[in-house]
Every structure is written in C-alpha cells, then in structure tokens.
C-alpha cells in the first residue's frame, strides 16, 4: 500500500461513516446482529468473512438498498434513510433517499450495465437523468473517468463488445460519475474469469491511492493486504475483529478469523 500517496483523516476526526448497533433481519433470519463500525474520510476498509456472514447485507444497508431494523447509519453526518423528529426516526421520502445516495457510489458483483447503451451513455445516465447535470459537463467528466481506467477508446462500445473486466471497470466509472464521497464495492471481482480479476483490482488500487473513501467486500486477500488501511472480519452478523491488514491477516487474534483465513489459504 502506498501510504505516501494518501492523506487519511486522523481517527480523532468525525468519521465519514458511522454505523451503530445495526440490526437487519429477513423474516426470522437475523443477518446483522449489532454492527458497529466507523470509517474515516480517505480510508480503505476491506470487509472479510464467510458466505452468509452479513457482509453484503451491511454494505447494502449503508446506502439504504436494505432498510435496517434497528440502529443507525450516518454518512457525512447525515442519517441514511431516516430523519430524527421528536426523538423518533421517520423514513425519508424516496426523493430524499435518492439525494442522499449521491454521496455514495456502489459497484456490484454483476456489472448491471444497460445493454442498449454505450459505455459513455451508461456513465452519464445518472448524472444527466437523475441529478440533472448538463450533458456537456457529464460527457466531459465521463471521458475523464474512462481515461483514468484506461478505456477512453471504448467510449462508444456496447457492453456486449467489452470483456467482463472492461464492463466492471465501466461500472466503476459509472459509480464515480456522481462524484461520491464514499464508494462501496460488493465482491466486484466474483463474477469475473480469473484472468480478468487483476485489471479490476488495479483500478481499485489506483482509487485507493488517490484517497477515495472505500468499503470493499471481497475475498481477494492480496488486495486487502496491499490496498486496505483496515481489515474488518465479520462472522455471524457481528464484527469479530478488525485492525491493520498486516496484523489481522498475518496474526489474527480470534479463532474464527484464523479458521477462515486458514481455509482460504487451503482453497487458494
């Protein structure tokens, strides 16, 4: 990790993301059982954990794609999805939630690009169609993003003409097009063929070195070791342990973390 390229806000500052006692259930299945997590501006946090541990659910709760049952999540000092009135939380109208999501970009496992739109058109769709940015400004910024991810020559290509890795890089540019303060990545390489994983991780490493605040759910231990400022291990809907990657990945303190990592090494 290139720490010299980053200027992380000191831990004493107000966190950009503040999650407190976050609970989420699907019917009788309680997936999140009281998650507490702070993320500082400019920090890259990688969340690890076994399948079904609640990692992706927690990520989706941060931008209110899933509504939490209890607790609170704040991004940039703003309660996401709710407002406090007379001591009680009230759900915000959808228009207000959409406005909040402008602070938060998200990249999913599947690329979810519109097949009838070019790469450029996919990137400018939200800035122009949702946030009413001028097309001229949106196109200029989209081309800047395509250049940054090494795909300026693919601006007019349709998704079917792109490899999976290229599609995922366009999806990253699309998420960046709204100029978010926070980027969420939900296992962004899991749908890719192994030979295409590296190009997406390289793009993400570049973003990390540029100081973008990122929360990444992934099984890519190498990326966690190289790019993360902090690794958080979640299992059974709770944070089991967290810390610097060189500590958590090399010398975890909890038996559940050690077991998870040992299985990973065996499977790798």
Coordinates of C-alpha atoms in Angstrom, one line a residue:
X1 CA 0.0 0.0 0.0
X2 CA 1.3 3.4 -1.0
X3 CA 0.7 5.3 2.2
X4 CA 2.7 8.3 0.9
X5 CA 0.0 8.8 -1.7
X6 CA -2.8 9.1 0.8
X7 CA -3.8 11.6 3.5
X8 CA -6.2 9.8 5.8
X9 CA -8.2 11.9 8.2
X10 CA -7.0 11.3 11.8
X11 CA -9.0 8.9 13.9
X12 CA -10.0 11.8 16.2
X13 CA -11.9 13.5 13.4
X14 CA -15.6 12.8 12.8
X15 CA -15.9 9.6 10.7
X16 CA -17.4 9.8 7.2
X17 CA -19.3 6.6 8.0
X18 CA -20.7 5.9 11.4
X19 CA -22.7 2.6 12.0
X20 CA -24.1 1.9 15.4
X21 CA -25.8 -1.2 16.6
X22 CA -27.1 -2.1 13.1
X23 CA -29.6 -4.9 13.0
X24 CA -31.2 -6.4 9.9
X25 CA -33.5 -9.4 9.6
X26 CA -35.1 -11.1 6.7
X27 CA -38.2 -12.7 8.3
X28 CA -37.0 -14.8 11.2
X29 CA -33.4 -14.8 10.0
X30 CA -31.4 -12.1 11.8
X31 CA -28.5 -11.4 9.5
X32 CA -26.9 -8.4 11.2
X33 CA -26.8 -8.6 15.0
X34 CA -25.4 -5.2 16.1
X35 CA -22.7 -3.9 13.8
X36 CA -20.6 -1.0 15.0
X37 CA -18.2 0.5 12.5
X38 CA -16.6 3.9 11.8
X39 CA -14.8 4.7 8.6
X40 CA -12.7 7.8 8.3
X41 CA -12.5 10.0 5.2
X42 CA -9.9 8.7 2.8
X43 CA -9.8 5.3 4.5
X44 CA -9.9 2.0 2.6
X45 CA -11.7 -0.7 4.7
X46 CA -11.9 -4.3 3.4
X47 CA -14.6 -6.5 4.9
X48 CA -13.8 -10.2 5.0
X49 CA -16.0 -13.1 6.2
X50 CA -17.6 -16.4 5.2
X51 CA -20.6 -16.6 2.9
X52 CA -23.8 -15.7 4.8
X53 CA -22.0 -13.7 7.4
X54 CA -23.8 -10.4 6.6
X55 CA -21.1 -8.6 4.7
X56 CA -23.1 -7.7 1.6
X57 CA -26.2 -7.0 3.6
X58 CA -24.3 -4.5 5.7
X59 CA -23.0 -2.8 2.5
X60 CA -26.5 -2.6 1.1
X61 CA -27.8 -1.1 4.3
X62 CA -25.2 1.8 4.1
X63 CA -26.9 3.2 1.0
X64 CA -30.4 2.1 2.1
X65 CA -30.9 -0.6 -0.6
X66 CA -31.9 -2.6 2.5
X67 CA -33.7 -0.8 5.4
X68 CA -32.3 -1.6 8.8
X69 CA -34.5 -2.8 11.6
X70 CA -32.6 -1.2 14.4
X71 CA -29.6 1.1 15.0
X72 CA -28.4 3.9 12.8
X73 CA -26.1 4.5 9.8
X74 CA -24.7 8.0 9.1
X75 CA -22.7 9.1 6.1
X76 CA -21.2 12.6 6.2
X77 CA -23.1 13.4 9.4
X78 CA -26.4 12.5 7.8
X79 CA -28.7 9.7 8.9
X80 CA -29.2 7.5 5.8
X81 CA -32.9 6.7 5.0
X82 CA -34.3 8.3 8.1
X83 CA -34.6 11.6 9.9
X84 CA -35.0 12.2 13.6
X85 CA -38.2 14.0 14.6
X86 CA -39.3 14.4 18.2
X87 CA -37.0 11.7 19.3
X88 CA -38.1 9.1 16.8
X89 CA -36.8 8.0 13.4
X90 CA -39.1 8.5 10.5
X91 CA -38.4 7.1 7.0
X92 CA -37.4 9.7 4.4
X93 CA -39.4 10.0 1.2
X94 CA -37.8 8.3 -1.8
X95 CA -36.7 11.6 -3.4
X96 CA -34.7 12.4 -0.3
X97 CA -33.1 9.0 -0.2
X98 CA -32.1 9.3 -3.8
X99 CA -30.5 12.6 -3.0
X100 CA -28.6 11.0 -0.1
X101 CA -27.3 8.3 -2.4
X102 CA -25.5 10.9 -4.5
X103 CA -22.8 10.8 -1.8
X104 CA -22.5 7.0 -2.2
X105 CA -21.3 5.1 -5.3
X106 CA -21.7 1.4 -5.4
X107 CA -20.3 -1.4 -7.6
X108 CA -22.0 -4.7 -7.5
X109 CA -21.0 -8.3 -8.3
X110 CA -22.8 -8.2 -11.6
X111 CA -22.0 -5.3 -13.9
X112 CA -25.6 -4.2 -14.5
X113 CA -24.7 -2.1 -17.5
X114 CA -27.6 -1.1 -19.8
X115 CA -27.0 -3.3 -22.8
X116 CA -28.6 -0.8 -25.3
X117 CA -26.3 2.0 -24.1
X118 CA -22.6 2.6 -24.9
X119 CA -20.0 2.7 -22.2
X120 CA -20.2 6.5 -22.3
X121 CA -24.0 6.6 -22.2
X122 CA -24.0 4.2 -19.2
X123 CA -21.7 6.5 -17.3
X124 CA -23.6 9.7 -17.9
X125 CA -27.1 8.2 -17.4
X126 CA -27.3 9.0 -13.7
X127 CA -25.7 12.5 -13.7
X128 CA -27.9 13.6 -16.6
X129 CA -31.1 11.6 -16.0
X130 CA -31.3 11.6 -12.2
X131 CA -29.2 14.5 -11.0
X132 CA -29.9 16.9 -13.9
X133 CA -26.3 17.7 -14.7
X134 CA -25.7 19.2 -18.1
X135 CA -24.9 16.6 -20.8
X136 CA -21.8 18.6 -21.8
X137 CA -20.4 18.5 -18.3
X138 CA -21.4 14.9 -17.8
X139 CA -19.7 13.8 -21.0
X140 CA -16.5 15.7 -20.2
X141 CA -16.3 14.0 -16.8
X142 CA -17.2 10.6 -18.2
X143 CA -14.4 10.8 -20.7
X144 CA -12.0 11.8 -17.9
X145 CA -13.1 8.8 -15.9
X146 CA -12.7 6.5 -19.0
X147 CA -9.2 7.8 -19.5
X148 CA -8.4 7.1 -15.8
X149 CA -9.5 3.5 -16.1
X150 CA -7.7 3.0 -19.4
X151 CA -10.9 2.7 -21.6
X152 CA -11.1 6.0 -23.4
X153 CA -11.0 4.1 -26.7
X154 CA -14.1 2.1 -25.6
X155 CA -16.4 5.1 -25.0
X156 CA -18.7 4.1 -27.9
X157 CA -18.6 0.4 -27.3
X158 CA -21.6 -1.5 -26.1
X159 CA -21.4 -3.9 -23.1
X160 CA -21.5 -7.0 -25.4
X161 CA -18.4 -5.7 -27.1
X162 CA -16.4 -5.5 -23.8
X163 CA -14.8 -8.2 -21.7
X164 CA -16.1 -8.8 -18.2
X165 CA -13.2 -6.9 -16.7
X166 CA -13.8 -3.9 -19.0
X167 CA -17.5 -4.0 -18.2
X168 CA -16.7 -3.9 -14.4
X169 CA -14.3 -1.0 -14.9
X170 CA -17.1 0.9 -16.8
X171 CA -19.4 0.1 -13.8
X172 CA -16.8 1.6 -11.5
X173 CA -16.6 4.7 -13.7
X174 CA -20.4 4.9 -13.7
X175 CA -20.4 4.9 -9.9
X176 CA -17.7 7.6 -9.8
X177 CA -19.7 9.8 -12.2
X178 CA -21.9 11.1 -9.5
X179 CA -18.7 12.3 -7.6
X180 CA -19.5 10.3 -4.4
X181 CA -17.8 10.8 -1.1
X182 CA -17.9 7.1 -0.4
X183 CA -17.5 4.1 -2.7
X184 CA -18.9 0.7 -1.8
X185 CA -17.7 -2.5 -3.6
X186 CA -19.7 -5.7 -3.2
X187 CA -17.4 -8.5 -4.3
X188 CA -16.6 -6.7 -7.5
X189 CA -14.5 -9.5 -9.0
X190 CA -16.5 -12.5 -8.1
X191 CA -18.3 -12.7 -11.5
X192 CA -15.1 -12.4 -13.4
X193 CA -12.9 -15.0 -15.0
X194 CA -9.6 -15.3 -13.1
X195 CA -7.5 -13.7 -15.8
X196 CA -9.7 -10.6 -15.7
X197 CA -9.6 -10.0 -11.9
X198 CA -6.3 -8.2 -12.0
X199 CA -7.3 -5.3 -14.2
X200 CA -10.3 -4.5 -11.9
X201 CA -8.2 -4.8 -8.8
X202 CA -5.6 -2.5 -10.4
X203 CA -8.3 0.2 -11.0
X204 CA -9.4 -0.1 -7.4
X205 CA -5.8 0.2 -6.1
X206 CA -5.5 3.4 -8.1
X207 CA -8.6 4.8 -6.5
X208 CA -7.3 3.8 -3.1
X209 CA -4.0 5.6 -3.7
X210 CA -6.0 8.7 -4.8
X211 CA -7.5 8.9 -1.3
X212 CA -11.1 7.8 -2.2
X213 CA -13.0 6.5 0.8
X214 CA -13.8 2.9 0.1
X215 CA -15.6 0.0 1.8
X216 CA -14.8 -3.2 -0.1
X217 CA -16.4 -6.6 0.5
X218 CA -14.1 -9.1 -1.2
X219 CA -12.4 -12.5 -0.9
X220 CA -9.3 -11.1 -2.6
X221 CA -6.8 -11.4 0.3
X222 CA -4.0 -10.0 -1.7
X223 CA -6.0 -6.8 -2.4
X224 CA -6.7 -6.5 1.3
X225 CA -3.1 -6.9 2.2
X226 CA -1.9 -4.3 -0.4
X227 CA -4.6 -1.7 -0.5
X228 CA -6.5 -1.7 2.8
X229 CA -5.9 0.6 5.7
X230 CA -8.0 -1.6 7.8
X231 CA -9.4 -5.1 7.6
X232 CA -12.7 -6.0 9.3
X233 CA -13.7 -9.6 9.8
X234 CA -17.4 -10.2 10.1
X235 CA -18.9 -13.6 11.0
X236 CA -22.4 -14.4 12.2
X237 CA -23.6 -10.8 11.8
X238 CA -21.1 -9.2 14.1
X239 CA -17.7 -7.7 13.9
X240 CA -15.3 -10.3 15.2
X241 CA -12.1 -8.3 14.9
X242 CA -10.5 -5.5 12.9
X243 CA -7.2 -3.8 12.5
X244 CA -4.3 -3.2 10.2
X245 CA -4.1 -5.8 7.4
X246 CA -0.6 -6.9 8.3
X247 CA -1.9 -7.8 11.8
X248 CA -5.3 -9.3 11.1
X249 CA -4.2 -11.2 8.0
X250 CA -0.9 -12.5 9.4
X251 CA -1.6 -12.8 13.1
X252 CA -5.4 -12.7 13.8
X253 CA -6.3 -12.7 17.5
X254 CA -9.7 -14.5 17.2
X255 CA -10.0 -18.3 16.4
X256 CA -12.9 -17.6 14.0
X257 CA -10.6 -15.3 11.9
X258 CA -7.8 -17.8 12.0
X259 CA -10.1 -20.6 10.8
X260 CA -11.5 -18.5 8.0
X261 CA -8.0 -17.5 6.7
X262 CA -6.6 -21.0 7.0
X263 CA -9.4 -22.3 4.9
X264 CA -8.8 -19.6 2.4
X265 CA -5.1 -20.5 2.1
X266 CA -6.0 -24.1 1.7
X267 CA -8.5 -23.3 -1.1
X268 CA -6.1 -21.0 -2.8

